[in-house]
Coordinates of C-alpha atoms and ligand atoms in Angstrom, one line a residue:
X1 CA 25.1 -19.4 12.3
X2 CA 26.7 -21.4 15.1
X3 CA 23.8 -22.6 17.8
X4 CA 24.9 -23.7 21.5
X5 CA 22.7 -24.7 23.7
X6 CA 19.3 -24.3 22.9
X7 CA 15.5 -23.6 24.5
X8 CA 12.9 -24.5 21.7
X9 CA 9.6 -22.8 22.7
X10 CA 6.4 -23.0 21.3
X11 CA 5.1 -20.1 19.0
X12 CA 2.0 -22.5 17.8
X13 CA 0.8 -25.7 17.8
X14 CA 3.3 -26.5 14.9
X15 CA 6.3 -23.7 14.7
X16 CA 8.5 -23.6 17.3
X17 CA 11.3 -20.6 17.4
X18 CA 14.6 -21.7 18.7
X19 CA 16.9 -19.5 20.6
X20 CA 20.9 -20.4 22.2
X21 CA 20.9 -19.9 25.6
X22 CA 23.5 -18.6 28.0
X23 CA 22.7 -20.0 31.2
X24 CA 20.0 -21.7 33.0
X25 CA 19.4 -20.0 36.4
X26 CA 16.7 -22.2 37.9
X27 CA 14.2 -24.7 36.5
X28 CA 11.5 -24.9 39.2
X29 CA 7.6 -26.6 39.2
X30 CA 5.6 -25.1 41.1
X31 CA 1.8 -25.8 42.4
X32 CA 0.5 -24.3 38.5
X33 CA 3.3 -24.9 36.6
X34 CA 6.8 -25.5 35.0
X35 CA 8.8 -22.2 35.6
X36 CA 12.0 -21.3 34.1
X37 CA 14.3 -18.3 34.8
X38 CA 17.4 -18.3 32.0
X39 CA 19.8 -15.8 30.1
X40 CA 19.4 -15.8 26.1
X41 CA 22.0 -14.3 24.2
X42 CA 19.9 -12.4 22.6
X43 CA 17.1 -11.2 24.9
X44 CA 19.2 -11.4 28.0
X45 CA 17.5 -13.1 31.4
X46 CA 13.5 -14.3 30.4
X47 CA 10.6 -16.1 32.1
X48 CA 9.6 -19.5 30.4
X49 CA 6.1 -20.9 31.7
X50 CA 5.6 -24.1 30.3
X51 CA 7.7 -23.9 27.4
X52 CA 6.4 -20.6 26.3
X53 CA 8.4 -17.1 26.7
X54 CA 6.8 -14.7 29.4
X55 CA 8.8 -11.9 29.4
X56 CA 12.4 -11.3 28.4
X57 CA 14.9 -8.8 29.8
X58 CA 15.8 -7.1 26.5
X59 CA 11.9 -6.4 25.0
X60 CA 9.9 -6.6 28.0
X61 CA 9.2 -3.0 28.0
X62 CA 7.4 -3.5 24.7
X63 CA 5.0 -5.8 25.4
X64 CA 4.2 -4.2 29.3
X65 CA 3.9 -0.8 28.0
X66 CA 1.7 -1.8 25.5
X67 CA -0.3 -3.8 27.9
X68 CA -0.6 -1.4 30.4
X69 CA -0.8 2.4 29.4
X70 CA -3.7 2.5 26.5
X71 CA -6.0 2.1 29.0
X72 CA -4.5 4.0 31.9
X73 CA -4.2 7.0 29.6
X74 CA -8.2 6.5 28.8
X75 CA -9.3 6.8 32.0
X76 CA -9.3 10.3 33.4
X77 CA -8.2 9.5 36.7
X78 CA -7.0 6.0 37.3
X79 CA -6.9 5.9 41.1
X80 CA -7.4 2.4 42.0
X81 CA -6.4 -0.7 39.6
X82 CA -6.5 -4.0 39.8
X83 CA -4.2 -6.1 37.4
X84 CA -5.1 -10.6 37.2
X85 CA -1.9 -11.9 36.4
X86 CA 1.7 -10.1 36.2
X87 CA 3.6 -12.5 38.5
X88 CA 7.1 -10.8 37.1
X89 CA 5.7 -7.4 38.8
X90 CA 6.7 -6.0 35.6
X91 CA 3.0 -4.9 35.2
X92 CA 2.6 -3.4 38.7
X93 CA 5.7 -1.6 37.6
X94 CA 4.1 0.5 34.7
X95 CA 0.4 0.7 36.7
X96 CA 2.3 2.4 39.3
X97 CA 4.0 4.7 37.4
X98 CA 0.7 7.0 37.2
X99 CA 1.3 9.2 39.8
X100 CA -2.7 9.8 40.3
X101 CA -2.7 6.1 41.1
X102 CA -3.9 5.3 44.9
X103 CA -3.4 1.8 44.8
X104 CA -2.8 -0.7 42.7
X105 CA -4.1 -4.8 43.6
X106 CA -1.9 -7.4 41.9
X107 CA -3.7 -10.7 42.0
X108 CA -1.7 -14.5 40.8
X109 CA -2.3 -17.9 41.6
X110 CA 0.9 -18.8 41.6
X111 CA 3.1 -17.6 45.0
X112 CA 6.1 -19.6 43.9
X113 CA 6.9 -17.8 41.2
X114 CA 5.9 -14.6 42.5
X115 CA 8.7 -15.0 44.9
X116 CA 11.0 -16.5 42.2
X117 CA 10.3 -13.0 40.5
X118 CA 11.0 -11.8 43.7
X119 CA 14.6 -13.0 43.7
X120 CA 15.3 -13.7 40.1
X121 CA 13.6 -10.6 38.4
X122 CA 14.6 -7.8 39.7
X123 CA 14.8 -5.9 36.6
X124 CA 11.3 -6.5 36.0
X125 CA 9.6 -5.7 38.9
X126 CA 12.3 -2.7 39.9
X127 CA 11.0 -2.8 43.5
X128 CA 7.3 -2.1 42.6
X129 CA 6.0 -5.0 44.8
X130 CA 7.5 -2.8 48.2
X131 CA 5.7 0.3 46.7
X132 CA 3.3 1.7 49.4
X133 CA 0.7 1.6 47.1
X134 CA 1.0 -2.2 46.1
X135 CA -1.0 -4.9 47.3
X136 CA -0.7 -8.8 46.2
X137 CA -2.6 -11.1 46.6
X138 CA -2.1 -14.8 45.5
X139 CA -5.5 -16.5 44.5
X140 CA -7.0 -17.7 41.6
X141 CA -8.1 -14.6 39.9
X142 CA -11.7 -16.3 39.4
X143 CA -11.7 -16.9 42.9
X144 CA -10.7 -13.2 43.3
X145 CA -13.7 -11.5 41.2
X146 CA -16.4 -13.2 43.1
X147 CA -15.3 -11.2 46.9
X148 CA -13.8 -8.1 45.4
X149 CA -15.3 -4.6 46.3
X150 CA -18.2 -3.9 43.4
X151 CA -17.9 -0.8 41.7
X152 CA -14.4 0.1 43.0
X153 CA -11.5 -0.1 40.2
X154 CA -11.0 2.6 37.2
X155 CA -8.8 0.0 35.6
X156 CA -8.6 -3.0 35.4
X157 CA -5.6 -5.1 33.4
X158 CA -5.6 -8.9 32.9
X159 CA -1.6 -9.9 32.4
X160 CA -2.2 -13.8 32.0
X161 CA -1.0 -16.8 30.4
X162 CA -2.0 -17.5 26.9
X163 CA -6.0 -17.8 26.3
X164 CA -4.7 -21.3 24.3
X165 CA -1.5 -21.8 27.2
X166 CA -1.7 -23.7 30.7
X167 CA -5.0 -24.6 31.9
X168 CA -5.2 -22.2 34.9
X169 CA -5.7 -19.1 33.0
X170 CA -7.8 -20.0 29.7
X171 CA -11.7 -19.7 31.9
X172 CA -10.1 -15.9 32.8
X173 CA -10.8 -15.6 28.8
X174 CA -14.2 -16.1 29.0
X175 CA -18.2 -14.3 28.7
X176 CA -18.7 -15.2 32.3
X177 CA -15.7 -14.0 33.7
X178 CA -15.6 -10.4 32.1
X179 CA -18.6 -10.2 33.0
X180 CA -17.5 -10.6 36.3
X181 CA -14.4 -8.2 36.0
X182 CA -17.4 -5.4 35.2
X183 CA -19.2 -5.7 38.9
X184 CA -15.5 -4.6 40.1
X185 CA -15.6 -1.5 37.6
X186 CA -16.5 2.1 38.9
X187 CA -18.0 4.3 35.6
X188 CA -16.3 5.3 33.2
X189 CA -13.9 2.0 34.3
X190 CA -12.2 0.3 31.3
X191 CA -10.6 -3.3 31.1
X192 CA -7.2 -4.8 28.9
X193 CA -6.5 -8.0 28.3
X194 CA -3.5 -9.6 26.8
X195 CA -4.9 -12.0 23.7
X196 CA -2.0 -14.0 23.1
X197 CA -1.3 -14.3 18.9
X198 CA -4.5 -13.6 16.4
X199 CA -2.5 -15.0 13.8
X200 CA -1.5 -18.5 15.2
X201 CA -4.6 -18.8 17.0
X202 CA -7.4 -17.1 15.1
X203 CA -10.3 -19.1 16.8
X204 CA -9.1 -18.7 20.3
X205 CA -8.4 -14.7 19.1
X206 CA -11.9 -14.1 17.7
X207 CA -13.7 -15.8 20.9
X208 CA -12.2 -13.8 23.1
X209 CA -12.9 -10.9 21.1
X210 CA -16.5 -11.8 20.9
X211 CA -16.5 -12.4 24.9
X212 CA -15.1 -8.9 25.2
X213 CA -17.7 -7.9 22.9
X214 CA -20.6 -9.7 24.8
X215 CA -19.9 -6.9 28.1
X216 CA -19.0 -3.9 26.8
X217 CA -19.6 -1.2 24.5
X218 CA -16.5 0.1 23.3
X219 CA -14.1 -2.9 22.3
X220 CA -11.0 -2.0 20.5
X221 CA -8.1 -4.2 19.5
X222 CA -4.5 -3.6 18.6
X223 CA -1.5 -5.2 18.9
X224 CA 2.9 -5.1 19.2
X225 CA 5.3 -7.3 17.6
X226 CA 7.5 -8.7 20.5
X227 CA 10.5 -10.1 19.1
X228 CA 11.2 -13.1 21.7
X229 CA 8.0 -14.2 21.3
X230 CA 8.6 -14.7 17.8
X231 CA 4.9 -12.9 16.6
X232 CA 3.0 -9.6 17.7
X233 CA 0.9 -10.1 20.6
X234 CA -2.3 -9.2 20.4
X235 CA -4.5 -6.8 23.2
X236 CA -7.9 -5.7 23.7
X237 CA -9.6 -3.2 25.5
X238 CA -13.3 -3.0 26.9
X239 CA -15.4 -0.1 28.2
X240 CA -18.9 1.7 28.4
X241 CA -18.0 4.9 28.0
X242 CA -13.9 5.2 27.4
X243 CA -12.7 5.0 24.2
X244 CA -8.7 4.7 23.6
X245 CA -8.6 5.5 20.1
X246 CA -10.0 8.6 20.4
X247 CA -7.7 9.7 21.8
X248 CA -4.6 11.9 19.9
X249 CA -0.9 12.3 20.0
X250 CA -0.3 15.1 21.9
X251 CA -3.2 13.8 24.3
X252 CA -1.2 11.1 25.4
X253 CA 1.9 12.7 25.9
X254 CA 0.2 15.4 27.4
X255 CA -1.1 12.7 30.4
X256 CA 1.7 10.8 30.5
X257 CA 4.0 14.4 31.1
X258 CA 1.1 15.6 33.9
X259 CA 1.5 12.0 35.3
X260 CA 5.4 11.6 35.3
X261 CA 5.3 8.7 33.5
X262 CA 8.8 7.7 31.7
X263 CA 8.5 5.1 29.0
X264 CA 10.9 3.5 26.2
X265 CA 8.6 2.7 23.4
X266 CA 4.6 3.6 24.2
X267 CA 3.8 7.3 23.3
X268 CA 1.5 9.4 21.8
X269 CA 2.9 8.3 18.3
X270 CA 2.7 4.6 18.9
X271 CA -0.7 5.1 20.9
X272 CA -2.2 6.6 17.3
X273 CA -0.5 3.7 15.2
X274 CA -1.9 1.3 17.8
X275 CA -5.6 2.0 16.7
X276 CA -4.5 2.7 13.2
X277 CA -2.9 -0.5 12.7
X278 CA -5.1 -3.3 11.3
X279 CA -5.3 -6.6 13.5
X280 CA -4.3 -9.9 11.1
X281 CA -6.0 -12.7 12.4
X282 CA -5.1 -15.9 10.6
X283 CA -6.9 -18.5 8.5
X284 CA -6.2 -21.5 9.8
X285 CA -7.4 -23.7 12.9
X286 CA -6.8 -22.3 16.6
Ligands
SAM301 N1 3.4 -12.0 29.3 C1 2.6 -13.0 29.4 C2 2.4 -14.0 28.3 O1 3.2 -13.9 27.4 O2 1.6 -14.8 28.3 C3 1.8 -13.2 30.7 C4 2.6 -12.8 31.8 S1 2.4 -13.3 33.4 C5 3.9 -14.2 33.8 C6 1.2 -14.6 33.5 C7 0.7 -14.8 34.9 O3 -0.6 -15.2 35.0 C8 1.5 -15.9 35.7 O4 2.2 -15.3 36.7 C9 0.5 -16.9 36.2 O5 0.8 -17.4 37.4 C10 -0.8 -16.0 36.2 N2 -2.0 -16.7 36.1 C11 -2.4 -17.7 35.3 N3 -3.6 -18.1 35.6 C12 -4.1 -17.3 36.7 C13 -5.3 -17.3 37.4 N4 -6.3 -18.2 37.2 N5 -5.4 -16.4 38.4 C14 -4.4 -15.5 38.6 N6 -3.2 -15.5 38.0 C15 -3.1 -16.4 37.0

């Protein structure tokens, strides 16, 4: 193998996956953090944040997909959703693809690279921050959950940085804060959270599993291997009442058809295998 220029990122404290890049389109730190926009050869243009992958051009759909429409697909009627996080719009992208969605409240600390999205990340977002029905706001998201409307969202999905990543995001991991997210909730409401890597991370994994577990009912975890970020991420999904995995095949395809939402890799197959699949989490120290 014949390796150019390189970007090492960090898979876990001590692994490190190392990928040749194309070009580097802009290296910018912003008020939160280190943001890079660059083209890999093999997963085209990405986001780095602080040396780890957010999203890449060529598997994005993978990990937003499976981020976003378990949970949509729960809910009967998803009509207003609130997503913490998501600064490439990619996220907003998918929400809004529901056509029962009224509107859709993207909340991130960090305006800077919002508007680097803006500019750089076109193919992510795919215009979903001018949709009528979008609204972002840039705060803290813990700020956010204190002066939200109570009892207002259906769904609610929390597209952060790594529970174990930058400082800014790991208390939106926590008991307290969940607990929080659930004020915002209208019954039947349901919540997914990215969980960064179970295997790599098994402590961090299992406490935000047990926070999950601390508010609601119905917790259920699975997870999709995305291949720039070198290990399957992992997801979880809280409710009182909704429960994903019940739900079948042709149920899923069913709402997605009624809905008019396109996808690439989620559907009614890979919703069944999601809550099939059996959740590794590793043996060593988070
Ligand atoms: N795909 C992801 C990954 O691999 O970790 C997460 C994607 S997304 C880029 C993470 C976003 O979370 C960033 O835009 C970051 O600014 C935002 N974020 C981190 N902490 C936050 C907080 N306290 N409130 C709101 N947004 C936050």
């Amino acid at each position: 193998m014949r390796l150019g220029p390189a970007l090492i990122q960090g898979v876990s404290k001590n692994s490190v996956l190392v990928s040749s890049v194309k070009q580097y389109i802009i290296i910018r730190r912003t008020k939160y953090q280190e943001a890079q926009i660059l083209e890999f050869d093999d997963f085209g243009k990405a986001l780095v944040l602080d040396g780890y992958i957010q999203s890449t051009e060529f598997d994005e759909f993978m990990y937003h997909e499976s981020l976003v429409h378990p949970a949509m697909v729960a809910h009967p009627r998803p009509e207003n959703v609130l997503i913490i996080g998501g600064g490439e719009g990619a996220t907003l992208r998918e929400v809004l693809k529901h056509n029962v969605v009224k509107k859709a409240v993207m909340v991130d600390i960090d305006g800077e690279l919002v508007e680097l999205a803006k500019e750089y990340l076109g193919f992510m977002h795919q215009g979903s921050f001018n949709d009528s029905r979008a609204e972002v706001i840039i705060e803290d998201g813990l700020k956010y959950v204190e002066k939200a409307p109570k009892n207002f969202f259906d769904v609610v999905v929390l597209d952060l940085t790594d529970p174990y990543g930058p400082e800014i995001g790991r208390l939106l991991y926590s008991t307290e804060f969940y607990a929080k997210v659930k004020t915002l909730i209208k019954t039947p409401g349901i919540v997914v959270t990215q969980a960064g890597n179970s295997f790599f991370f098994p402590e961090v994994y299992e406490d935000v599993l047990n926070s999950m577990k601390r508010n609601f009912s119905v917790v259920r975890e699975y997870w999709t291997w995305i291949p720039s970020f070198g290990y399957a991420c992992n997801f979880i999904v809280g409710s009182d009442g909704l429960d994903p995995r019940a739900l079948t095949e042709s149920k899923v395809n069913e709402t997605l058809k009624l809905r008019g939402v396109a996808t690439r890799y989620y559907d009614g197959r890979q919703h069944e295998a999601f809550f099939k699949n059996k959740v590794v989490v590793g043996v060593r120290k988070g």
